[in-house]
mmCIF file of C-alpha atoms and ligand atoms in Angstrom:
data_model
loop_
_atom_site.group_PDB
_atom_site.id
_atom_site.type_symbol
_atom_site.label_atom_id
_atom_site.label_comp_id
_atom_site.label_asym_id
_atom_site.label_seq_id
_atom_site.Cartn_x
_atom_site.Cartn_y
_atom_site.Cartn_z
ATOM 1 C CA MET A 1 32.402 -2.357 37.693
ATOM 2 C CA ASN A 2 30.842 -3.868 34.600
ATOM 3 C CA HIS A 3 28.043 -6.361 35.044
ATOM 4 C CA SER A 4 27.534 -8.620 32.069
ATOM 5 C CA HIS A 5 23.889 -9.470 31.787
ATOM 6 C CA LYS A 6 22.107 -12.141 29.770
ATOM 7 C CA PRO A 7 18.704 -11.019 28.539
ATOM 8 C CA ALA A 8 15.666 -13.293 28.847
ATOM 9 C CA VAL A 9 15.641 -16.322 26.551
ATOM 10 C CA ARG A 10 12.521 -15.032 24.813
ATOM 11 C CA LEU A 11 14.663 -12.167 23.523
ATOM 12 C CA ASN A 12 16.765 -14.616 21.511
ATOM 13 C CA LEU A 13 15.126 -13.302 18.371
ATOM 14 C CA PRO A 14 16.694 -13.908 14.967
ATOM 15 C CA ALA A 15 19.241 -11.199 14.171
ATOM 16 C CA TYR A 16 17.739 -8.006 12.843
ATOM 17 C CA PRO A 17 18.111 -8.653 9.124
ATOM 18 C CA PHE A 18 18.971 -5.145 7.981
ATOM 19 C CA ALA A 19 21.620 -4.295 10.563
ATOM 20 C CA GLU A 20 24.597 -5.000 8.271
ATOM 21 C CA LEU A 21 23.080 -3.027 5.392
ATOM 22 C CA GLU A 22 22.387 -0.099 7.655
ATOM 23 C CA ARG A 23 25.993 -0.169 8.830
ATOM 24 C CA ARG A 24 27.152 -0.020 5.214
ATOM 25 C CA ALA A 25 24.720 2.791 4.422
ATOM 26 C CA ALA A 26 25.977 4.740 7.452
ATOM 27 C CA ALA A 27 29.598 4.223 6.353
ATOM 28 C CA LEU A 28 28.796 5.554 2.853
ATOM 29 C CA LYS A 29 27.108 8.600 4.357
ATOM 30 C CA GLU A 30 30.075 9.208 6.612
ATOM 31 C CA ALA A 31 32.318 9.118 3.560
ATOM 32 C CA GLY A 32 30.205 11.957 2.156
ATOM 33 C CA LYS A 33 28.268 9.873 -0.403
ATOM 34 C CA PRO A 34 24.516 10.496 -0.617
ATOM 35 C CA VAL A 35 22.368 7.477 0.275
ATOM 36 C CA TYR A 36 18.758 7.439 -0.856
ATOM 37 C CA ASN A 37 16.846 5.439 1.706
ATOM 38 C CA LEU A 38 13.855 3.611 0.208
ATOM 39 C CA SER A 39 13.911 0.991 2.932
ATOM 40 C CA ILE A 40 11.568 2.484 5.539
ATOM 41 C CA GLY A 41 7.802 3.007 5.341
ATOM 42 C CA ASP A 42 7.945 6.392 7.020
ATOM 43 C CA PRO A 43 6.227 9.024 4.845
ATOM 44 C CA ASP A 44 8.237 12.148 3.993
ATOM 45 C CA LEU A 45 5.068 14.276 3.650
ATOM 46 C CA PRO A 46 3.757 16.235 6.659
ATOM 47 C CA PRO A 47 0.382 15.473 8.285
ATOM 48 C CA PRO A 48 -2.542 17.659 7.106
ATOM 49 C CA GLY A 49 -2.554 21.070 8.825
ATOM 50 C CA PHE A 50 -5.939 20.488 10.475
ATOM 51 C CA VAL A 51 -4.656 17.270 12.062
ATOM 52 C CA VAL A 52 -1.592 19.023 13.506
ATOM 53 C CA GLU A 53 -3.819 21.883 14.682
ATOM 54 C CA ALA A 54 -6.179 19.490 16.486
ATOM 55 C CA ALA A 55 -3.232 18.068 18.452
ATOM 56 C CA ARG A 56 -1.949 21.558 19.247
ATOM 57 C CA ARG A 57 -5.353 22.772 20.416
ATOM 58 C CA ALA A 58 -5.772 19.731 22.623
ATOM 59 C CA LEU A 59 -2.668 20.675 24.621
ATOM 60 C CA ASP A 60 -4.740 23.521 26.082
ATOM 61 C CA GLU A 61 -7.516 21.212 27.256
ATOM 62 C CA ASP A 62 -7.897 20.966 31.017
ATOM 63 C CA ARG A 63 -7.422 17.206 30.938
ATOM 64 C CA ALA A 64 -4.511 17.056 28.473
ATOM 65 C CA HIS A 65 -1.837 16.794 31.172
ATOM 66 C CA LEU A 66 -3.573 13.973 33.046
ATOM 67 C CA TYR A 67 -3.325 10.224 32.463
ATOM 68 C CA PRO A 68 -5.382 9.241 29.457
ATOM 69 C CA SER A 69 -7.182 5.883 29.663
ATOM 70 C CA SER A 70 -5.975 2.568 28.289
ATOM 71 C CA ARG A 71 -9.181 2.090 26.300
ATOM 72 C CA GLY A 72 -9.049 5.633 24.908
ATOM 73 C CA ASP A 73 -11.065 8.821 25.267
ATOM 74 C CA SER A 74 -14.809 8.205 24.948
ATOM 75 C CA ASP A 75 -15.355 11.018 22.404
ATOM 76 C CA VAL A 76 -12.518 9.659 20.273
ATOM 77 C CA ARG A 77 -13.988 6.157 20.454
ATOM 78 C CA ARG A 78 -17.306 7.606 19.310
ATOM 79 C CA ALA A 79 -15.492 9.295 16.402
ATOM 80 C CA VAL A 80 -14.003 5.905 15.475
ATOM 81 C CA ALA A 81 -17.437 4.258 15.531
ATOM 82 C CA GLY A 82 -18.914 7.089 13.434
ATOM 83 C CA TRP A 83 -16.110 6.837 10.896
ATOM 84 C CA PHE A 84 -16.403 3.067 10.739
ATOM 85 C CA GLU A 85 -20.084 3.207 9.944
ATOM 86 C CA GLY A 86 -19.575 5.852 7.238
ATOM 87 C CA ARG A 87 -16.579 4.098 5.741
ATOM 88 C CA PHE A 88 -17.629 0.421 5.951
ATOM 89 C CA GLY A 89 -21.326 0.461 6.822
ATOM 90 C CA VAL A 90 -20.617 -1.473 10.045
ATOM 91 C CA GLN A 91 -22.027 -0.302 13.367
ATOM 92 C CA LEU A 92 -19.768 -0.577 16.416
ATOM 93 C CA ASP A 93 -20.478 0.012 20.089
ATOM 94 C CA PRO A 94 -17.846 2.629 21.037
ATOM 95 C CA ASP A 95 -17.792 1.380 24.638
ATOM 96 C CA ARG A 96 -17.355 -2.317 23.915
ATOM 97 C CA GLN A 97 -15.923 -2.634 20.425
ATOM 98 C CA VAL A 98 -13.332 0.132 20.137
ATOM 99 C CA CYS A 99 -9.929 0.507 21.796
ATOM 100 C CA ILE A 100 -7.557 3.368 21.016
ATOM 101 C CA LEU A 101 -3.945 2.215 20.604
ATOM 102 C CA ILE A 102 -0.472 3.716 20.880
ATOM 103 C CA GLY A 103 -0.098 2.908 17.183
ATOM 104 C CA ALA A 104 -1.306 -0.277 15.480
ATOM 105 C CA LYS A 105 2.009 -1.964 16.345
ATOM 106 C CA GLU A 106 1.247 -1.811 20.057
ATOM 107 C CA GLY A 107 -2.156 -3.421 19.554
ATOM 108 C CA LEU A 108 -0.833 -6.092 17.199
ATOM 109 C CA ALA A 109 1.711 -7.086 19.842
ATOM 110 C CA ASN A 110 -0.677 -6.878 22.801
ATOM 111 C CA ILE A 111 -3.511 -8.815 21.161
ATOM 112 C CA ALA A 112 -1.279 -11.898 21.426
ATOM 113 C CA ARG A 113 -0.883 -11.405 25.177
ATOM 114 C CA ALA A 114 -4.663 -11.119 25.345
ATOM 115 C CA VAL A 115 -5.622 -14.307 23.493
ATOM 116 C CA VAL A 116 -2.812 -16.908 23.512
ATOM 117 C CA ASN A 117 -1.105 -19.066 26.122
ATOM 118 C CA PRO A 118 2.545 -20.177 25.922
ATOM 119 C CA GLY A 119 2.929 -23.039 23.462
ATOM 120 C CA ASP A 120 -0.155 -22.150 21.413
ATOM 121 C CA ALA A 121 0.146 -22.030 17.629
ATOM 122 C CA VAL A 122 0.047 -18.647 15.899
ATOM 123 C CA ALA A 123 -0.357 -18.340 12.124
ATOM 124 C CA VAL A 124 1.996 -15.779 10.622
ATOM 125 C CA PRO A 125 2.041 -14.962 6.912
ATOM 126 C CA ASP A 126 5.315 -15.343 5.037
ATOM 127 C CA PRO A 127 6.385 -12.765 3.913
ATOM 128 C CA ALA A 128 4.993 -10.393 6.556
ATOM 129 C CA TYR A 129 5.498 -7.347 8.743
ATOM 130 C CA PRO A 130 7.968 -8.775 11.300
ATOM 131 C CA VAL A 131 6.003 -7.746 14.415
ATOM 132 C CA TYR A 132 3.552 -10.690 14.055
ATOM 133 C CA GLY A 133 6.265 -13.344 14.283
ATOM 134 C CA ARG A 134 8.360 -11.554 16.879
ATOM 135 C CA ALA A 135 6.170 -9.646 19.372
ATOM 136 C CA GLY A 136 3.016 -11.569 18.408
ATOM 137 C CA CYS A 137 4.555 -15.004 18.679
ATOM 138 C CA ARG A 138 8.087 -15.357 20.061
ATOM 139 C CA LEU A 139 7.747 -12.848 22.883
ATOM 140 C CA VAL A 140 4.628 -14.692 24.073
ATOM 141 C CA GLU A 141 6.370 -18.064 23.707
ATOM 142 C CA CYS A 142 4.127 -19.475 21.012
ATOM 143 C CA GLN A 143 4.703 -21.805 18.084
ATOM 144 C CA GLN A 144 4.891 -20.011 14.780
ATOM 145 C CA VAL A 145 2.985 -21.573 11.889
ATOM 146 C CA LYS A 146 4.135 -19.896 8.710
ATOM 147 C CA VAL A 147 1.482 -19.359 6.074
ATOM 148 C CA ARG A 148 3.069 -18.924 2.679
ATOM 149 C CA LEU A 149 1.825 -16.104 0.466
ATOM 150 C CA GLU A 150 2.511 -16.704 -3.232
ATOM 151 C CA PRO A 151 2.390 -14.238 -6.122
ATOM 152 C CA GLU A 152 0.264 -16.682 -8.166
ATOM 153 C CA SER A 153 -2.506 -16.391 -5.563
ATOM 154 C CA GLY A 154 -2.183 -12.617 -5.310
ATOM 155 C CA PHE A 155 -0.326 -13.081 -2.005
ATOM 156 C CA LEU A 156 -3.547 -14.356 -0.392
ATOM 157 C CA PRO A 157 -3.229 -17.430 1.876
ATOM 158 C CA ASN A 158 -4.823 -20.817 1.343
ATOM 159 C CA LEU A 159 -7.087 -21.065 4.393
ATOM 160 C CA ASP A 160 -7.669 -24.811 3.826
ATOM 161 C CA ARG A 161 -4.131 -25.442 5.033
ATOM 162 C CA ILE A 162 -4.599 -23.633 8.359
ATOM 163 C CA GLY A 163 -5.818 -25.518 11.420
ATOM 164 C CA GLY A 164 -5.345 -25.607 15.172
ATOM 165 C CA VAL A 165 -4.075 -22.063 15.564
ATOM 166 C CA LYS A 166 -5.158 -19.791 18.391
ATOM 167 C CA LEU A 167 -4.305 -16.552 16.628
ATOM 168 C CA MET A 168 -3.907 -15.717 12.964
ATOM 169 C CA TYR A 169 -2.397 -12.492 11.693
ATOM 170 C CA LEU A 170 -3.402 -11.193 8.285
ATOM 171 C CA ASN A 171 -2.650 -7.864 6.675
ATOM 172 C CA TYR A 172 -4.345 -6.262 3.650
ATOM 173 C CA PRO A 173 -3.516 -3.973 1.966
ATOM 174 C CA ASN A 174 -0.265 -5.801 2.504
ATOM 175 C CA ASN A 175 3.205 -4.861 3.613
ATOM 176 C CA PRO A 176 5.568 -5.742 1.919
ATOM 177 C CA THR A 177 3.782 -6.883 -1.259
ATOM 178 C CA GLY A 178 1.125 -4.191 -1.753
ATOM 179 C CA ALA A 179 -1.462 -6.960 -2.323
ATOM 180 C CA GLU A 180 -5.142 -6.274 -1.648
ATOM 181 C CA ALA A 181 -7.755 -8.700 -0.320
ATOM 182 C CA THR A 182 -10.467 -9.595 -2.815
ATOM 183 C CA ASP A 183 -14.116 -9.628 -1.760
ATOM 184 C CA GLU A 184 -14.154 -13.395 -2.383
ATOM 185 C CA PHE A 185 -11.210 -13.905 -0.063
ATOM 186 C CA LEU A 186 -12.758 -11.741 2.670
ATOM 187 C CA ALA A 187 -16.027 -13.671 2.414
ATOM 188 C CA GLU A 188 -14.093 -16.943 2.749
ATOM 189 C CA LEU A 189 -12.092 -15.536 5.667
ATOM 190 C CA GLY A 190 -15.336 -14.457 7.329
ATOM 191 C CA ARG A 191 -16.721 -18.006 7.053
ATOM 192 C CA PHE A 192 -13.428 -19.467 8.291
ATOM 193 C CA THR A 193 -13.430 -17.097 11.292
ATOM 194 C CA ASP A 194 -17.021 -17.964 12.197
ATOM 195 C CA ALA A 195 -16.284 -21.690 11.924
ATOM 196 C CA ASN A 196 -13.268 -21.442 14.284
ATOM 197 C CA PRO A 197 -14.470 -19.612 17.394
ATOM 198 C CA GLU A 198 -11.401 -20.644 19.449
ATOM 199 C CA MET A 199 -9.168 -18.738 16.997
ATOM 200 C CA THR A 200 -8.670 -14.970 16.883
ATOM 201 C CA VAL A 201 -8.163 -13.294 13.529
ATOM 202 C CA ALA A 202 -6.048 -10.154 13.913
ATOM 203 C CA TYR A 203 -6.662 -8.283 10.676
ATOM 204 C CA ASP A 204 -4.168 -5.479 10.133
ATOM 205 C CA MET A 205 -5.474 -2.570 8.038
ATOM 206 C CA ALA A 206 -2.651 -0.120 8.777
ATOM 207 C CA TYR A 207 -2.675 0.645 5.009
ATOM 208 C CA GLY A 208 -6.451 0.558 4.687
ATOM 209 C CA GLU A 209 -6.642 4.145 3.395
ATOM 210 C CA MET A 210 -3.798 3.765 0.910
ATOM 211 C CA CYS A 211 -5.538 2.158 -2.078
ATOM 212 C CA PHE A 212 -5.440 3.647 -5.564
ATOM 213 C CA ASN A 213 -8.191 1.775 -7.410
ATOM 214 C CA ARG A 214 -10.954 1.014 -4.954
ATOM 215 C CA PRO A 215 -11.358 1.445 -1.203
ATOM 216 C CA ALA A 216 -10.224 -1.463 0.936
ATOM 217 C CA ARG A 217 -12.958 -3.361 2.742
ATOM 218 C CA SER A 218 -13.047 -4.342 6.393
ATOM 219 C CA ILE A 219 -13.172 -7.952 7.590
ATOM 220 C CA LEU A 220 -15.940 -6.766 9.941
ATOM 221 C CA GLU A 221 -18.170 -6.362 6.873
ATOM 222 C CA PHE A 222 -17.953 -10.144 6.577
ATOM 223 C CA THR A 223 -17.857 -11.359 10.184
ATOM 224 C CA PRO A 224 -18.342 -9.710 13.588
ATOM 225 C CA ASN A 225 -15.871 -12.141 15.191
ATOM 226 C CA ALA A 226 -12.511 -10.669 14.152
ATOM 227 C CA VAL A 227 -10.342 -7.894 15.573
ATOM 228 C CA GLU A 228 -9.167 -5.249 13.123
ATOM 229 C CA PHE A 229 -6.340 -2.742 13.485
ATOM 230 C CA HIS A 230 -6.152 0.755 11.991
ATOM 231 C CA SER A 231 -3.662 3.564 12.331
ATOM 232 C CA LEU A 232 -3.240 7.282 11.871
ATOM 233 C CA SER A 233 0.402 6.632 10.893
ATOM 234 C CA LYS A 234 0.003 5.942 7.187
ATOM 235 C CA MET A 235 -3.455 7.489 6.857
ATOM 236 C CA ALA A 236 -2.236 10.973 7.805
ATOM 237 C CA CYS A 237 1.553 10.652 7.344
ATOM 238 C CA ALA A 238 1.789 10.841 11.134
ATOM 239 C CA THR A 239 3.913 7.860 12.206
ATOM 240 C CA GLY A 240 5.387 9.846 15.113
ATOM 241 C CA TYR A 241 1.981 10.616 16.616
ATOM 242 C CA ARG A 242 1.703 6.984 17.722
ATOM 243 C CA VAL A 243 -2.019 6.552 17.573
ATOM 244 C CA GLY A 244 -4.288 3.917 16.071
ATOM 245 C CA PHE A 245 -7.222 1.771 17.106
ATOM 246 C CA ALA A 246 -8.519 -1.782 17.370
ATOM 247 C CA VAL A 247 -12.156 -2.607 16.656
ATOM 248 C CA GLY A 248 -14.257 -5.750 16.623
ATOM 249 C CA GLU A 249 -15.485 -8.609 18.737
ATOM 250 C CA PRO A 250 -16.219 -7.247 22.257
ATOM 251 C CA ASP A 251 -14.670 -10.042 24.383
ATOM 252 C CA ARG A 252 -11.361 -9.807 22.529
ATOM 253 C CA ILE A 253 -11.381 -6.009 22.672
ATOM 254 C CA SER A 254 -12.060 -6.239 26.385
ATOM 255 C CA ALA A 255 -9.134 -8.695 26.817
ATOM 256 C CA LEU A 256 -6.883 -6.314 24.864
ATOM 257 C CA VAL A 257 -7.931 -3.410 27.112
ATOM 258 C CA LYS A 258 -7.165 -5.567 30.150
ATOM 259 C CA VAL A 259 -3.606 -6.180 28.904
ATOM 260 C CA LYS A 260 -3.153 -2.493 28.191
ATOM 261 C CA GLU A 261 -4.399 -1.543 31.654
ATOM 262 C CA GLU A 262 -1.520 -3.558 33.108
ATOM 263 C CA ILE A 263 1.080 -2.029 30.814
ATOM 264 C CA ASP A 264 0.235 1.430 29.520
ATOM 265 C CA SER A 265 -2.063 4.302 30.315
ATOM 266 C CA GLY A 266 -3.240 5.013 26.797
ATOM 267 C CA ALA A 267 -2.237 7.250 23.900
ATOM 268 C CA PRO A 268 -1.657 10.932 24.801
ATOM 269 C CA LEU A 269 -4.897 12.890 24.449
ATOM 270 C CA PRO A 270 -3.589 15.457 21.902
ATOM 271 C CA PHE A 271 -2.770 12.668 19.456
ATOM 272 C CA GLN A 272 -6.099 10.977 20.082
ATOM 273 C CA ARG A 273 -7.694 14.314 19.137
ATOM 274 C CA ALA A 274 -5.556 14.365 15.981
ATOM 275 C CA LEU A 275 -6.955 10.941 15.073
ATOM 276 C CA SER A 276 -10.468 12.133 15.743
ATOM 277 C CA ALA A 277 -9.954 15.214 13.534
ATOM 278 C CA MET A 278 -8.794 13.009 10.650
ATOM 279 C CA LEU A 279 -11.721 10.605 10.975
ATOM 280 C CA ASP A 280 -14.268 13.422 11.346
ATOM 281 C CA ALA A 281 -13.007 14.944 8.083
ATOM 282 C CA TYR A 282 -14.439 12.024 6.076
ATOM 283 C CA ARG A 283 -17.816 12.632 4.433
ATOM 284 C CA ASP A 284 -19.959 9.536 3.825
ATOM 285 C CA GLY A 285 -16.855 7.375 3.828
ATOM 286 C CA VAL A 286 -14.998 9.665 1.409
ATOM 287 C CA PRO A 287 -11.642 10.970 2.690
ATOM 288 C CA PRO A 288 -10.716 14.669 2.811
ATOM 289 C CA GLN A 289 -8.761 16.271 -0.032
ATOM 290 C CA ASP A 290 -5.445 16.024 1.841
ATOM 291 C CA LEU A 291 -5.611 12.248 1.891
ATOM 292 C CA ILE A 292 -6.618 12.070 -1.771
ATOM 293 C CA HIS A 293 -3.607 14.276 -2.511
ATOM 294 C CA TYR A 294 -1.270 11.905 -0.622
ATOM 295 C CA ARG A 295 -2.591 9.006 -2.642
ATOM 296 C CA GLU A 296 -1.931 10.862 -5.894
ATOM 297 C CA ILE A 297 1.647 11.613 -4.856
ATOM 298 C CA PHE A 298 2.452 8.070 -3.709
ATOM 299 C CA ASN A 299 0.756 6.564 -6.727
ATOM 300 C CA ARG A 300 2.717 8.783 -9.125
ATOM 301 C CA ARG A 301 6.013 7.896 -7.452
ATOM 302 C CA ARG A 302 5.136 4.212 -7.520
ATOM 303 C CA GLU A 303 4.328 4.322 -11.212
ATOM 304 C CA LEU A 304 7.701 5.933 -11.934
ATOM 305 C CA LEU A 305 9.535 3.191 -10.111
ATOM 306 C CA VAL A 306 7.373 0.314 -11.365
ATOM 307 C CA ASN A 307 7.852 1.395 -14.987
ATOM 308 C CA ALA A 308 11.627 1.799 -14.572
ATOM 309 C CA LEU A 309 11.925 -1.649 -12.966
ATOM 310 C CA ALA A 310 9.707 -3.337 -15.556
ATOM 311 C CA LYS A 311 11.725 -1.709 -18.364
ATOM 312 C CA GLN A 312 14.863 -3.283 -16.925
ATOM 313 C CA GLY A 313 13.140 -6.683 -16.964
ATOM 314 C CA TYR A 314 12.440 -7.093 -13.257
ATOM 315 C CA ASP A 315 9.337 -9.004 -12.271
ATOM 316 C CA VAL A 316 7.234 -6.342 -10.506
ATOM 317 C CA PHE A 317 4.123 -7.302 -8.568
ATOM 318 C CA ARG A 318 1.505 -4.973 -10.064
ATOM 319 C CA SER A 319 -0.384 -3.915 -6.990
ATOM 320 C CA ARG A 320 -2.665 -0.910 -6.596
ATOM 321 C CA ALA A 321 -2.190 -0.206 -2.897
ATOM 322 C CA THR A 322 0.348 0.942 -0.265
ATOM 323 C CA PHE A 323 3.449 3.003 -0.902
ATOM 324 C CA TYR A 324 5.570 -0.100 -1.461
ATOM 325 C CA VAL A 325 6.855 -1.582 -4.697
ATOM 326 C CA TRP A 326 7.603 -5.328 -4.475
ATOM 327 C CA PHE A 327 9.724 -6.865 -7.185
ATOM 328 C CA LYS A 328 11.615 -10.050 -7.850
ATOM 329 C CA VAL A 329 15.276 -9.934 -8.846
ATOM 330 C CA GLY A 330 16.237 -13.646 -8.828
ATOM 331 C CA ASN A 331 16.648 -16.428 -6.292
ATOM 332 C CA ASP A 332 18.704 -14.332 -3.905
ATOM 333 C CA GLU A 333 18.100 -10.604 -3.618
ATOM 334 C CA LEU A 334 21.205 -9.731 -1.619
ATOM 335 C CA PRO A 335 23.589 -9.221 -4.590
ATOM 336 C CA PHE A 336 21.060 -6.795 -6.126
ATOM 337 C CA ILE A 337 20.635 -4.973 -2.803
ATOM 338 C CA SER A 338 24.399 -4.729 -2.487
ATOM 339 C CA ARG A 339 24.889 -3.347 -5.999
ATOM 340 C CA ALA A 340 22.131 -0.787 -5.464
ATOM 341 C CA LEU A 341 23.712 0.326 -2.200
ATOM 342 C CA GLU A 342 27.081 0.771 -3.915
ATOM 343 C CA LYS A 343 25.268 3.200 -6.216
ATOM 344 C CA GLY A 344 23.681 4.964 -3.245
ATOM 345 C CA VAL A 345 20.185 3.417 -2.973
ATOM 346 C CA LEU A 346 19.050 1.432 0.046
ATOM 347 C CA PHE A 347 16.190 -1.024 -0.583
ATOM 348 C CA THR A 348 14.781 -3.609 1.837
ATOM 349 C CA PRO A 349 15.749 -7.260 1.191
ATOM 350 C CA GLY A 350 12.602 -9.357 0.884
ATOM 351 C CA SER A 351 14.034 -12.127 3.061
ATOM 352 C CA GLY A 352 13.768 -9.718 6.008
ATOM 353 C CA PHE A 353 10.014 -10.386 5.846
ATOM 354 C CA GLY A 354 10.486 -14.176 6.031
ATOM 355 C CA PRO A 355 11.870 -16.932 3.779
ATOM 356 C CA GLY A 356 8.934 -16.361 1.422
ATOM 357 C CA GLY A 357 10.428 -12.971 0.570
ATOM 358 C CA ARG A 358 13.724 -14.437 -0.659
ATOM 359 C CA GLY A 359 14.636 -13.170 -4.107
ATOM 360 C CA TRP A 360 12.323 -10.177 -3.691
ATOM 361 C CA VAL A 361 13.001 -6.534 -2.899
ATOM 362 C CA ARG A 362 10.797 -3.870 -1.299
ATOM 363 C CA ALA A 363 11.089 -0.219 -2.261
ATOM 364 C CA SER A 364 9.216 2.374 -0.241
ATOM 365 C CA VAL A 365 8.325 5.552 -2.135
ATOM 366 C CA THR A 366 8.140 7.568 1.072
ATOM 367 C CA VAL A 367 10.916 9.822 -0.219
ATOM 368 C CA PRO A 368 10.694 13.103 -2.177
ATOM 369 C CA ASP A 369 10.039 13.021 -5.940
ATOM 370 C CA ASP A 370 13.636 13.955 -6.815
ATOM 371 C CA VAL A 371 14.896 10.981 -4.797
ATOM 372 C CA VAL A 372 12.510 8.682 -6.681
ATOM 373 C CA SER A 373 13.835 10.121 -9.974
ATOM 374 C CA ALA A 374 17.443 9.642 -8.827
ATOM 375 C CA THR A 375 16.574 6.051 -7.882
ATOM 376 C CA VAL A 376 15.138 5.485 -11.361
ATOM 377 C CA SER A 377 18.490 6.598 -12.859
ATOM 378 C CA VAL A 378 20.342 4.202 -10.572
ATOM 379 C CA ILE A 379 18.057 1.331 -11.628
ATOM 380 C CA GLU A 380 18.645 2.168 -15.285
ATOM 381 C CA ASN A 381 22.383 1.987 -14.750
ATOM 382 C CA LEU A 382 22.500 -1.065 -12.533
ATOM 383 C CA SER A 383 24.224 -3.663 -14.621
HETATM 384 C C1 LIG B 401 1.625 -3.918 8.205
HETATM 385 C C2 LIG B 401 1.881 -2.905 9.266
HETATM 386 N N1 LIG B 401 1.103 -2.886 10.351
HETATM 387 C C3 LIG B 401 1.286 -2.004 11.343
HETATM 388 C C4 LIG B 401 2.311 -1.084 11.276
HETATM 389 C C5 LIG B 401 2.540 -0.159 12.437
HETATM 390 O O1 LIG B 401 1.735 0.935 12.410
HETATM 391 P P1 LIG B 401 1.751 1.997 13.593
HETATM 392 O O2 LIG B 401 2.660 3.107 13.187
HETATM 393 O O3 LIG B 401 0.333 2.423 13.709
HETATM 394 O O4 LIG B 401 2.225 1.317 14.830
HETATM 395 C C6 LIG B 401 3.153 -1.054 10.169
HETATM 396 C C7 LIG B 401 4.252 -0.092 10.088
HETATM 397 O O5 LIG B 401 5.098 -0.099 9.243
HETATM 398 C C8 LIG B 401 2.923 -1.984 9.130
HETATM 399 O O6 LIG B 401 3.707 -2.037 8.044
#
C-alpha cells in the first residue's frame, strides 16, 4: 500500500532552479550528444598525492574505526591553529576557537541553528551560494533579509543598510561572482561586527586559497568576534573528502559544537588527517607547490574563457579569484543558457543565486583544458 506523505512545511523551499536544465542536459546525453558541464564547482583535478596518502595512512591508526568527535581531533585542531597563525598572523586557541566540520556547508547550515531563534532576521547576500538562504534561514524558520551585491561596488554590500539581523552571511572570495573583499571593506566589516554584538557574522572563506593576485585576508585579522569557515574541498580539490573547519569567537564556536554534538559525530578521522597534511604543508603562510599549480591551471582556463566572452561583447566581471567566471548576457540569462545547451554547454543561470543574479551567467572552469577550449568554440559560434 502506498502512503502519500506531506513533508514538513519548512521544506517548502523554492523549486531547485536548475532541475529543468539538468533534465535537458541528461536528455541530450542520452541521445548521444556530448554535454560539457561548466555548471558545478567540483574540481576535475585530483587532490595532491600527499593529502591522499595521509588519509590512507590514517585508516591504519588504532582509533580510525571509532567515533570521531564533533569538535574534531585535537591534533587536527592544533594544525588548524598553527596554519591560521602562519597564514593570517592570528592566534587561535585550538580548544576553544576551532571546530572541524564535515565540509564548510555543514557548518554554514549548523551555525544558524546555533545562533538564531525562529522568526529572527538573517542577512543573505543576493546573489549568493544558496545554502545561506535555504539551510541557514528557511530551515530554521527565519526571516530572510536580502542584501544586494552590485557590480559597481565590486559585489561588496553596503553595511549601512543592514540592521536588526541576528546572523549575517558573507562570502569572499565570492561564489558566484569571483569578487574579493578589499582591506577597506574588511576593516569596515570588523567595526560593524564589533558594534553589533547581538549579531553573528558567518564569513565563508571556502575559496580563501583560490586567489590569483594576492592572498585573501581573514575577517579575524580585523575583529575577533566573527566566525569564519574554511574547507579542504576547493583548497585541495577534495570535495568528496567532506572536511572543513570553523574558527573564531569562542562562545559561537562552542554553540556550534553543541549543535553538532546533537546531530553528528564529527568528520571521519582519515579525512581530518588529510586536512592536517594540507595545512602542515604551508611554510610561513605560503602554500605547497601543488596548490600553486592548481591556481595556475584554473587561472589559465579562466583567462581563456574570459577573453573569448569579452571578444564576443559579453560584460565579464574581471575578478582575480575562484574558478568561476561571472558574466552578464542581458536582462534575462535563460535564452543564452538555452542556446548554449543546444550547442552542448551547460552553464549556471545567475538567477539560481537569487534575483540579483538575473541576466548573469556563471561558468565553472573545473573541467579539463580541452573542454574549456571546446566551450570557447561554442561561445564564438553562439549567435
Ligand atoms: C561559497 C561556498 N561555501 C561553501 C561551499 C561548500 O564547501 P564544502 O565542500 O566544504 O562543504 C561551497 C561549495 O560549492 C561554496 O560555493
